[in-house]
mmCIF file of C-alpha atoms and ligand atoms in Angstrom:
data_model
loop_
_atom_site.group_PDB
_atom_site.id
_atom_site.type_symbol
_atom_site.label_atom_id
_atom_site.label_comp_id
_atom_site.label_asym_id
_atom_site.label_seq_id
_atom_site.Cartn_x
_atom_site.Cartn_y
_atom_site.Cartn_z
ATOM 1 C CA MET A 3 -0.014 -0.067 0.202
ATOM 2 C CA GLU A 4 1.202 3.572 -0.729
ATOM 3 C CA PRO A 5 2.469 5.509 2.317
ATOM 4 C CA PHE A 6 0.187 8.033 3.543
ATOM 5 C CA ASN A 7 1.705 11.769 3.107
ATOM 6 C CA ALA A 8 -0.064 14.264 5.112
ATOM 7 C CA LYS A 9 -0.542 17.387 2.784
ATOM 8 C CA PRO A 10 -1.113 20.167 5.578
ATOM 9 C CA ILE A 11 -3.581 23.132 5.019
ATOM 10 C CA PRO A 12 -2.201 25.521 2.234
ATOM 11 C CA GLY A 13 0.678 28.169 3.324
ATOM 12 C CA ASP A 14 4.256 27.412 3.394
ATOM 13 C CA THR A 15 4.627 24.112 4.949
ATOM 14 C CA SER A 16 7.826 22.619 3.941
ATOM 15 C CA ALA A 17 9.591 22.489 7.039
ATOM 16 C CA VAL A 18 6.602 21.424 9.085
ATOM 17 C CA GLN A 19 7.396 18.935 11.588
ATOM 18 C CA CYS A 20 4.399 16.711 12.712
ATOM 19 C CA GLY A 21 2.301 18.867 15.144
ATOM 20 C CA GLN A 22 4.178 22.217 14.525
ATOM 21 C CA LEU A 23 1.718 23.944 11.919
ATOM 22 C CA GLN A 24 2.084 27.697 11.776
ATOM 23 C CA SER A 25 -1.270 28.282 12.734
ATOM 24 C CA PRO A 26 -2.574 25.515 14.884
ATOM 25 C CA ILE A 27 -6.385 24.435 14.645
ATOM 26 C CA LEU A 28 -7.987 25.873 17.787
ATOM 27 C CA ASP A 29 -11.089 25.054 19.312
ATOM 28 C CA ALA A 30 -13.522 27.579 20.945
ATOM 29 C CA LEU A 31 -11.444 27.448 24.152
ATOM 30 C CA GLY A 32 -8.179 28.341 22.506
ATOM 31 C CA ARG A 33 -6.850 24.718 22.791
ATOM 32 C CA PRO A 34 -4.981 23.482 19.903
ATOM 33 C CA LEU A 35 -5.692 20.127 17.992
ATOM 34 C CA ARG A 36 -2.676 17.743 19.024
ATOM 35 C CA ASP A 37 -3.469 13.967 19.826
ATOM 36 C CA LEU A 38 -5.807 11.741 18.311
ATOM 37 C CA ARG A 39 -6.926 8.709 20.202
ATOM 38 C CA ILE A 40 -8.284 5.912 18.099
ATOM 39 C CA SER A 41 -10.483 3.157 19.300
ATOM 40 C CA VAL A 42 -9.915 0.132 16.966
ATOM 41 C CA THR A 43 -12.224 -2.091 18.686
ATOM 42 C CA ASP A 44 -15.000 -2.060 21.043
ATOM 43 C CA ARG A 45 -14.348 -5.578 21.974
ATOM 44 C CA CYS A 46 -12.282 -6.650 25.284
ATOM 45 C CA ASN A 47 -11.608 -9.949 26.749
ATOM 46 C CA PHE A 48 -11.613 -8.542 30.350
ATOM 47 C CA ARG A 49 -14.563 -7.214 32.066
ATOM 48 C CA CYS A 50 -13.072 -4.600 34.567
ATOM 49 C CA THR A 51 -16.181 -3.554 36.862
ATOM 50 C CA TYR A 52 -15.544 0.326 36.241
ATOM 51 C CA CYS A 53 -15.843 -0.041 32.606
ATOM 52 C CA MET A 54 -17.435 -3.072 31.417
ATOM 53 C CA PRO A 55 -19.364 -4.806 34.390
ATOM 54 C CA LYS A 56 -20.294 -8.364 33.306
ATOM 55 C CA GLN A 57 -24.031 -8.092 34.251
ATOM 56 C CA VAL A 58 -24.314 -5.311 31.613
ATOM 57 C CA PHE A 59 -21.506 -6.754 28.941
ATOM 58 C CA GLY A 60 -22.831 -10.509 28.844
ATOM 59 C CA SER A 61 -23.002 -12.993 26.055
ATOM 60 C CA GLY A 62 -25.851 -11.250 24.302
ATOM 61 C CA PHE A 63 -24.386 -7.645 24.206
ATOM 62 C CA GLN A 64 -24.163 -6.503 20.652
ATOM 63 C CA PHE A 65 -20.777 -5.214 19.937
ATOM 64 C CA ILE A 66 -19.623 -3.126 16.462
ATOM 65 C CA ARG A 67 -20.319 -5.592 13.464
ATOM 66 C CA HIS A 68 -17.143 -5.952 11.511
ATOM 67 C CA GLN A 69 -18.282 -4.193 8.455
ATOM 68 C CA ASP A 70 -19.324 -0.939 10.365
ATOM 69 C CA MET A 71 -15.788 -0.850 11.818
ATOM 70 C CA LEU A 72 -13.259 1.284 9.929
ATOM 71 C CA SER A 73 -10.751 -0.595 7.805
ATOM 72 C CA PHE A 74 -6.905 -0.171 8.541
ATOM 73 C CA GLU A 75 -6.791 1.571 5.126
ATOM 74 C CA GLU A 76 -9.762 4.128 6.336
ATOM 75 C CA ILE A 77 -8.051 4.645 9.814
ATOM 76 C CA ALA A 78 -5.044 5.447 8.126
ATOM 77 C CA ARG A 79 -6.216 7.857 5.496
ATOM 78 C CA LEU A 80 -8.077 9.452 8.357
ATOM 79 C CA ALA A 81 -4.878 9.612 10.340
ATOM 80 C CA SER A 82 -3.021 11.239 7.852
ATOM 81 C CA ILE A 83 -5.831 13.836 7.402
ATOM 82 C CA PHE A 84 -5.586 14.813 11.060
ATOM 83 C CA THR A 85 -1.644 14.846 10.630
ATOM 84 C CA SER A 86 -2.113 17.424 8.213
ATOM 85 C CA LEU A 87 -4.158 19.242 10.649
ATOM 86 C CA GLY A 88 -1.457 19.402 13.439
ATOM 87 C CA ILE A 89 -1.896 16.060 15.026
ATOM 88 C CA ALA A 90 1.374 14.688 16.503
ATOM 89 C CA LYS A 91 0.443 11.899 18.805
ATOM 90 C CA VAL A 92 -1.620 9.226 17.973
ATOM 91 C CA ARG A 93 -2.661 6.550 20.835
ATOM 92 C CA LEU A 94 -4.453 3.368 19.845
ATOM 93 C CA THR A 95 -7.085 1.993 22.150
ATOM 94 C CA GLY A 96 -10.263 0.154 22.461
ATOM 95 C CA GLY A 97 -11.768 -2.426 24.037
ATOM 96 C CA GLU A 98 -8.616 -4.282 23.949
ATOM 97 C CA PRO A 99 -6.792 -2.914 20.930
ATOM 98 C CA LEU A 100 -4.355 -6.189 20.592
ATOM 99 C CA LEU A 101 -7.541 -8.295 20.103
ATOM 100 C CA ARG A 102 -8.050 -6.607 16.729
ATOM 101 C CA ARG A 103 -6.408 -9.039 14.187
ATOM 102 C CA HIS A 104 -2.963 -8.140 12.280
ATOM 103 C CA ILE A 105 -3.111 -4.768 14.477
ATOM 104 C CA GLU A 106 0.554 -4.439 13.661
ATOM 105 C CA ARG A 107 -0.444 -3.738 9.930
ATOM 106 C CA LEU A 108 -2.017 -0.840 10.999
ATOM 107 C CA VAL A 109 0.826 0.764 13.320
ATOM 108 C CA GLY A 110 2.832 -0.017 9.866
ATOM 109 C CA TYR A 111 0.351 2.185 7.991
ATOM 110 C CA LEU A 112 0.462 4.857 10.709
ATOM 111 C CA ALA A 113 4.396 4.482 10.997
ATOM 112 C CA ASP A 114 4.264 5.211 7.345
ATOM 113 C CA ILE A 115 2.590 8.784 7.911
ATOM 114 C CA LYS A 116 5.151 11.485 7.238
ATOM 115 C CA CYS A 117 5.026 15.311 7.805
ATOM 116 C CA PRO A 118 6.813 17.562 5.177
ATOM 117 C CA ASP A 119 10.053 17.758 6.972
ATOM 118 C CA GLY A 120 9.748 13.991 7.314
ATOM 119 C CA SER A 121 9.398 13.753 10.621
ATOM 120 C CA GLY A 122 6.823 10.850 12.034
ATOM 121 C CA LEU A 123 3.963 10.445 14.415
ATOM 122 C CA ASP A 124 4.289 9.903 17.880
ATOM 123 C CA LEU A 125 2.748 6.346 18.034
ATOM 124 C CA ALA A 126 1.630 4.918 21.585
ATOM 125 C CA LEU A 127 -1.044 2.240 22.214
ATOM 126 C CA THR A 128 -2.892 1.356 25.530
ATOM 127 C CA THR A 129 -3.419 -2.484 26.344
ATOM 128 C CA ASN A 130 -4.564 -4.650 29.097
ATOM 129 C CA GLY A 131 -1.509 -6.781 28.493
ATOM 130 C CA SER A 132 -3.100 -9.955 28.316
ATOM 131 C CA VAL A 133 -1.868 -10.976 24.767
ATOM 132 C CA LEU A 134 1.227 -8.260 24.727
ATOM 133 C CA ARG A 135 3.514 -11.174 24.933
ATOM 134 C CA GLN A 136 2.488 -12.703 21.581
ATOM 135 C CA LYS A 137 2.285 -9.172 19.771
ATOM 136 C CA ALA A 138 5.255 -7.020 21.091
ATOM 137 C CA LYS A 139 7.907 -8.060 18.830
ATOM 138 C CA ALA A 140 5.486 -7.469 15.497
ATOM 139 C CA LEU A 141 4.442 -4.548 16.904
ATOM 140 C CA PHE A 142 7.734 -3.071 17.625
ATOM 141 C CA ASP A 143 9.080 -3.850 14.301
ATOM 142 C CA ALA A 144 5.797 -2.021 12.939
ATOM 143 C CA GLY A 145 7.030 1.064 14.018
ATOM 144 C CA LEU A 146 5.319 0.985 17.708
ATOM 145 C CA LYS A 147 8.021 2.561 20.191
ATOM 146 C CA ARG A 148 6.024 3.053 23.669
ATOM 147 C CA ILE A 149 3.310 1.188 25.299
ATOM 148 C CA THR A 150 1.080 1.629 28.320
ATOM 149 C CA VAL A 151 -0.333 -1.465 30.295
ATOM 150 C CA SER A 152 -3.098 -1.250 32.573
ATOM 151 C CA LEU A 153 -2.665 -3.157 35.830
ATOM 152 C CA ASP A 154 -4.678 -2.143 38.545
ATOM 153 C CA ALA A 155 -3.187 -4.622 41.343
ATOM 154 C CA LEU A 156 -0.227 -6.740 42.015
ATOM 155 C CA ASP A 157 -2.013 -8.989 44.034
ATOM 156 C CA ASN A 158 -3.260 -11.857 41.948
ATOM 157 C CA ASP A 159 -7.038 -12.206 43.925
ATOM 158 C CA THR A 160 -7.304 -8.402 43.525
ATOM 159 C CA TYR A 161 -6.367 -8.376 39.947
ATOM 160 C CA MET A 162 -8.819 -10.811 38.956
ATOM 161 C CA LYS A 163 -11.502 -9.260 40.870
ATOM 162 C CA MET A 164 -10.686 -6.140 39.121
ATOM 163 C CA ASN A 165 -10.661 -7.583 35.639
ATOM 164 C CA ASP A 166 -13.570 -10.115 36.578
ATOM 165 C CA VAL A 167 -12.658 -12.819 34.304
ATOM 166 C CA GLY A 168 -9.845 -14.815 36.372
ATOM 167 C CA PHE A 169 -7.276 -13.328 34.112
ATOM 168 C CA PRO A 170 -3.902 -14.137 36.335
ATOM 169 C CA VAL A 171 -1.312 -11.037 37.046
ATOM 170 C CA SER A 172 1.752 -13.253 36.495
ATOM 171 C CA ILE A 173 0.978 -13.206 32.522
ATOM 172 C CA VAL A 174 0.575 -9.256 32.152
ATOM 173 C CA LEU A 175 3.862 -8.803 34.448
ATOM 174 C CA ASP A 176 5.778 -11.002 32.432
ATOM 175 C CA ALA A 177 4.524 -9.362 29.144
ATOM 176 C CA ILE A 178 5.736 -5.927 30.582
ATOM 177 C CA GLU A 179 9.229 -7.478 31.189
ATOM 178 C CA TYR A 180 9.217 -8.926 27.405
ATOM 179 C CA ALA A 181 7.769 -5.563 26.350
ATOM 180 C CA LEU A 182 10.965 -3.769 27.818
ATOM 181 C CA ALA A 183 13.417 -6.739 26.735
ATOM 182 C CA VAL A 184 11.953 -5.982 23.047
ATOM 183 C CA GLY A 185 12.978 -2.466 23.360
ATOM 184 C CA PHE A 186 9.505 -0.512 23.921
ATOM 185 C CA SER A 187 10.330 2.858 25.748
ATOM 186 C CA PRO A 188 9.069 4.255 27.758
ATOM 187 C CA VAL A 189 6.823 1.245 29.057
ATOM 188 C CA LYS A 190 4.043 2.946 31.438
ATOM 189 C CA VAL A 191 1.772 0.905 33.691
ATOM 190 C CA ASN A 192 -1.637 2.660 34.518
ATOM 191 C CA ALA A 193 -3.552 1.868 37.657
ATOM 192 C CA VAL A 194 -7.337 3.167 38.306
ATOM 193 C CA ILE A 195 -7.419 3.232 42.161
ATOM 194 C CA ARG A 196 -10.883 2.384 43.427
ATOM 195 C CA LYS A 197 -11.787 2.852 46.737
ATOM 196 C CA GLY A 198 -13.048 -0.533 48.248
ATOM 197 C CA TYR A 199 -10.988 -2.599 45.536
ATOM 198 C CA ASN A 200 -7.479 -2.089 45.250
ATOM 199 C CA GLU A 201 -6.334 1.017 47.287
ATOM 200 C CA GLY A 202 -4.340 -1.274 49.127
ATOM 201 C CA GLN A 203 -2.232 -1.924 45.966
ATOM 202 C CA ILE A 204 -0.757 1.405 45.761
ATOM 203 C CA LEU A 205 2.333 0.578 47.835
ATOM 204 C CA PRO A 206 2.930 -2.913 46.450
ATOM 205 C CA LEU A 207 2.815 -1.388 42.773
ATOM 206 C CA VAL A 208 5.368 1.230 43.642
ATOM 207 C CA ALA A 209 7.717 -1.329 45.466
ATOM 208 C CA HIS A 210 7.445 -3.757 42.187
ATOM 209 C CA PHE A 211 8.188 -1.193 39.704
ATOM 210 C CA LYS A 212 10.931 1.204 41.901
ATOM 211 C CA GLY A 213 14.296 0.589 40.220
ATOM 212 C CA THR A 214 12.642 -0.473 36.837
ATOM 213 C CA PRO A 215 12.453 1.990 33.585
ATOM 214 C CA VAL A 216 8.673 1.448 33.961
ATOM 215 C CA ILE A 217 6.692 4.618 34.896
ATOM 216 C CA LEU A 218 3.927 4.042 36.964
ATOM 217 C CA ARG A 219 0.987 6.135 37.001
ATOM 218 C CA PHE A 220 -2.156 6.150 39.302
ATOM 219 C CA ILE A 221 -5.582 7.296 37.833
ATOM 220 C CA GLU A 222 -8.229 8.723 39.872
ATOM 221 C CA TYR A 223 -11.457 6.663 39.446
ATOM 222 C CA MET A 224 -13.549 8.385 36.935
ATOM 223 C CA ASP A 225 -17.245 8.471 35.887
ATOM 224 C CA ALA A 226 -16.378 7.431 32.146
ATOM 225 C CA GLY A 227 -19.475 5.822 30.477
ATOM 226 C CA THR A 228 -22.781 4.941 32.212
ATOM 227 C CA ARG A 229 -22.200 1.535 33.493
ATOM 228 C CA SER A 230 -19.909 1.646 36.371
ATOM 229 C CA GLY A 231 -22.166 2.907 39.289
ATOM 230 C CA TRP A 232 -19.460 5.430 39.762
ATOM 231 C CA HIS A 233 -19.939 7.553 43.104
ATOM 232 C CA THR A 234 -17.591 10.351 44.500
ATOM 233 C CA ASP A 235 -17.033 8.399 47.744
ATOM 234 C CA GLN A 236 -15.357 5.643 45.744
ATOM 235 C CA ILE A 237 -12.696 7.981 44.759
ATOM 236 C CA VAL A 238 -8.961 8.023 46.360
ATOM 237 C CA PRO A 239 -7.919 11.511 45.402
ATOM 238 C CA SER A 240 -4.278 11.790 44.015
ATOM 239 C CA ALA A 241 -3.091 14.053 46.910
ATOM 240 C CA ARG A 242 -3.800 11.007 49.132
ATOM 241 C CA ILE A 243 -2.171 8.560 46.860
ATOM 242 C CA ILE A 244 1.071 10.597 47.147
ATOM 243 C CA GLU A 245 0.602 10.841 50.922
ATOM 244 C CA THR A 246 0.796 6.861 51.078
ATOM 245 C CA ILE A 247 3.765 6.724 48.756
ATOM 246 C CA GLN A 248 5.347 9.452 50.521
ATOM 247 C CA SER A 249 4.872 7.675 53.850
ATOM 248 C CA LYS A 250 7.219 4.693 52.543
ATOM 249 C CA TYR A 251 9.172 6.402 49.634
ATOM 250 C CA PRO A 252 10.725 9.781 49.604
ATOM 251 C CA ILE A 253 9.631 11.257 46.083
ATOM 252 C CA GLU A 254 9.800 14.721 44.679
ATOM 253 C CA PRO A 255 7.739 16.493 41.867
ATOM 254 C CA LEU A 256 8.990 16.973 38.331
ATOM 255 C CA GLU A 257 8.293 19.090 35.706
ATOM 256 C CA ALA A 258 5.657 18.394 32.881
ATOM 257 C CA ASN A 259 7.097 17.066 29.861
ATOM 258 C CA TYR A 260 4.802 19.359 27.783
ATOM 259 C CA PRO A 261 1.963 21.574 28.235
ATOM 260 C CA GLY A 262 -1.313 19.724 28.727
ATOM 261 C CA GLU A 263 0.283 16.839 29.642
ATOM 262 C CA THR A 264 -2.201 14.576 31.890
ATOM 263 C CA ALA A 265 -0.285 13.324 34.391
ATOM 264 C CA GLU A 266 1.539 15.097 37.177
ATOM 265 C CA ARG A 267 4.951 13.620 37.345
ATOM 266 C CA TRP A 268 6.902 12.633 40.486
ATOM 267 C CA ARG A 269 10.301 10.685 40.917
ATOM 268 C CA HIS A 270 12.055 8.714 43.853
ATOM 269 C CA THR A 271 14.666 10.753 45.155
ATOM 270 C CA ASP A 272 17.275 7.962 45.514
ATOM 271 C CA GLY A 273 16.936 7.816 41.682
ATOM 272 C CA GLY A 274 14.265 4.622 41.747
ATOM 273 C CA GLY A 275 12.138 6.041 38.835
ATOM 274 C CA GLU A 276 8.882 8.113 37.848
ATOM 275 C CA ILE A 277 5.285 7.485 38.834
ATOM 276 C CA GLY A 278 2.633 9.719 38.049
ATOM 277 C CA VAL A 279 -0.884 10.571 38.962
ATOM 278 C CA ILE A 280 -3.750 11.438 36.877
ATOM 279 C CA SER A 281 -6.355 13.743 38.484
ATOM 280 C CA SER A 282 -9.406 14.139 36.367
ATOM 281 C CA ILE A 283 -11.744 14.436 39.407
ATOM 282 C CA THR A 284 -9.813 16.621 42.044
ATOM 283 C CA GLN A 285 -7.602 18.638 39.194
ATOM 284 C CA PRO A 286 -9.398 18.674 36.052
ATOM 285 C CA PHE A 287 -7.005 19.573 33.231
ATOM 286 C CA CYS A 288 -9.483 20.288 30.269
ATOM 287 C CA SER A 289 -8.060 23.885 30.016
ATOM 288 C CA ALA A 290 -5.359 22.273 28.102
ATOM 289 C CA CYS A 291 -6.834 19.359 26.536
ATOM 290 C CA SER A 292 -6.056 18.864 23.064
ATOM 291 C CA ARG A 293 -7.299 15.431 22.383
ATOM 292 C CA ILE A 294 -9.865 14.214 19.890
ATOM 293 C CA ARG A 295 -10.940 10.671 19.886
ATOM 294 C CA LEU A 296 -11.942 8.707 16.734
ATOM 295 C CA SER A 297 -14.540 5.541 17.563
ATOM 296 C CA THR A 298 -14.494 2.320 15.999
ATOM 297 C CA ASP A 299 -17.313 2.727 13.831
ATOM 298 C CA GLY A 300 -15.793 6.510 12.373
ATOM 299 C CA LYS A 301 -17.098 9.042 14.863
ATOM 300 C CA ILE A 302 -15.370 11.585 16.154
ATOM 301 C CA TYR A 303 -15.708 12.720 19.784
ATOM 302 C CA PRO A 304 -14.405 15.969 21.424
ATOM 303 C CA CYS A 305 -14.281 14.625 25.053
ATOM 304 C CA LEU A 306 -13.861 11.187 26.910
ATOM 305 C CA PHE A 307 -17.483 12.238 28.486
ATOM 306 C CA SER A 308 -19.154 13.142 24.982
ATOM 307 C CA THR A 309 -22.582 12.350 24.480
ATOM 308 C CA THR A 310 -22.434 13.076 20.878
ATOM 309 C CA GLY A 311 -20.143 12.405 17.823
ATOM 310 C CA PHE A 312 -19.608 13.381 14.141
ATOM 311 C CA ASP A 313 -19.655 10.618 11.468
ATOM 312 C CA LEU A 314 -16.551 10.870 9.458
ATOM 313 C CA ARG A 315 -17.377 7.077 8.294
ATOM 314 C CA GLN A 316 -20.216 8.259 6.085
ATOM 315 C CA LEU A 317 -18.025 11.069 4.602
ATOM 316 C CA ILE A 318 -15.461 8.641 3.584
ATOM 317 C CA ARG A 319 -17.966 5.931 2.440
ATOM 318 C CA SER A 320 -20.031 8.275 0.434
ATOM 319 C CA GLY A 321 -16.689 8.802 -1.450
ATOM 320 C CA GLN A 322 -15.663 12.449 -0.121
ATOM 321 C CA PRO A 323 -12.314 13.851 -1.183
ATOM 322 C CA ASP A 324 -9.856 14.340 1.403
ATOM 323 C CA ASP A 325 -10.447 18.161 1.630
ATOM 324 C CA THR A 326 -14.074 17.687 2.240
ATOM 325 C CA ILE A 327 -13.198 15.315 5.408
ATOM 326 C CA ARG A 328 -10.344 17.883 6.588
ATOM 327 C CA GLN A 329 -12.704 20.722 6.389
ATOM 328 C CA ALA A 330 -15.629 18.929 8.331
ATOM 329 C CA VAL A 331 -12.821 18.045 11.097
ATOM 330 C CA VAL A 332 -11.817 21.745 11.485
ATOM 331 C CA ASP A 333 -15.280 22.924 11.663
ATOM 332 C CA TYR A 334 -15.749 20.368 14.259
ATOM 333 C CA TRP A 335 -12.959 21.271 16.248
ATOM 334 C CA HIS A 336 -13.434 24.995 15.822
ATOM 335 C CA SER A 337 -16.855 24.418 17.710
ATOM 336 C CA ARG A 338 -15.338 22.060 20.525
ATOM 337 C CA ALA A 339 -15.977 23.964 24.084
ATOM 338 C CA ASP A 340 -16.026 20.697 26.249
ATOM 339 C CA ARG A 341 -14.569 20.657 29.609
ATOM 340 C CA TYR A 342 -16.856 18.203 31.457
ATOM 341 C CA SER A 343 -13.952 17.358 34.186
ATOM 342 C CA GLU A 344 -14.387 20.877 35.362
ATOM 343 C CA LEU A 345 -18.320 20.967 35.713
ATOM 344 C CA ARG A 346 -19.031 17.471 36.704
ATOM 345 C CA LEU A 347 -19.089 18.227 40.448
ATOM 346 C CA LYS A 348 -21.034 21.500 40.112
ATOM 347 C CA LYS A 349 -24.341 21.281 41.491
ATOM 348 C CA GLU A 350 -25.690 23.425 38.958
ATOM 349 C CA TYR A 351 -24.213 21.479 36.096
ATOM 350 C CA GLN A 352 -26.612 18.774 34.386
ATOM 351 C CA GLN A 353 -25.231 16.789 31.081
ATOM 352 C CA ASP A 354 -27.464 16.462 28.217
ATOM 353 C CA GLY A 355 -27.830 12.921 26.978
ATOM 354 C CA GLN A 356 -26.047 10.009 27.750
ATOM 355 C CA ARG A 357 -22.465 9.833 27.893
ATOM 356 C CA ILE A 358 -20.545 7.272 25.383
ATOM 357 C CA GLU A 359 -18.874 4.213 26.853
ATOM 358 C CA MET A 360 -15.558 3.878 27.557
ATOM 359 C CA HIS A 361 -15.085 0.106 26.094
ATOM 360 C CA TYR A 362 -16.222 2.012 22.779
ATOM 361 C CA ILE A 363 -14.223 5.210 22.716
ATOM 362 C CA GLY A 364 -10.877 4.292 24.642
ATOM 363 C CA GLY A 365 -9.763 6.027 28.006
HETATM 364 S S1 SF4 B 19 -12.966 15.842 30.497
HETATM 365 FE FE1 SF4 B 19 -13.016 15.968 28.201
HETATM 366 S S2 SF4 B 19 -12.447 18.027 27.790
HETATM 367 FE FE2 SF4 B 19 -11.669 17.515 29.984
HETATM 368 S S3 SF4 B 19 -9.738 16.707 29.879
HETATM 369 FE FE3 SF4 B 19 -11.113 14.962 29.533
HETATM 370 S S4 SF4 B 19 -11.387 14.708 27.482
HETATM 371 FE FE4 SF4 B 19 -10.546 16.614 27.720
#
């Protein structure tokens, strides 16, 4: 297949690096379009209680039909259009993205996308790690250089309680080791902390990854989707997580890598590595949010907590040219004013409509 070359919006773009447009595309709150998250499947082999509780996502649940999913070629074409609009980073998510067959082929297409100065996209992927051991080498060889693994506990019983399918933690820990050996860097591990479930796993996780290249991040439990029975009294605030860590391990804050980085960075003062907290509840980061999401069936959503999206698949499948699709994305981003995390706890705030599910749009 021909490599995809991103042709930015007219004007002198010869030396444009990915994500470095002279005039970035800004939304209604002045935030630039920078990050694209692509959900390549709504299916998952886990039933994490805060995302796809078993009682809802049982055997009868209707997942997206394959013919309704974007093909790899359609995804790559859209990613190329987004790159021409200033996207610098693409993250593949799901459901569980590694369940999508031949996913490494898509990684290859995305790694082929070049900006006028020859630079490429910053490609990343988030996985539950269940089949990472089998896929790591092919993904790396296809052009993926960094990976994030969701791991909510070190204790096997707690881990199996969280994924609710009895999947053993040892397989994922082994896959993380292997990903490091293959050459992924960084390898990040994300743990969602839910009170009454796994707050006792904070220190064991820190102990396990201390002194390794793995960057461990703790995520405040969010009300993504509508199925988890989320309640504020199940949140462990990041400040408490940091306190818990500091009670045993001296850590100090680090500068952000770039504006709008979602994780607040810390490091062990003895050089034992980096830890992060992602505080969508207690320290919302909407003011610098530069993320747009593409669903498995080709809709774009301006926010993880959106209730409506815009269908790009129908534009593609009705034969619209790139310029028409590009203009539709620009118009959509211009009208974006989402800041759900800043509003969610405000008494007077009422969200219209039903939020999209996390397994459908990815974290
Ligand atoms: S709540 Fe929405 S707007 Fe705010 S940071 Fe998350 S995705 Fe961005």
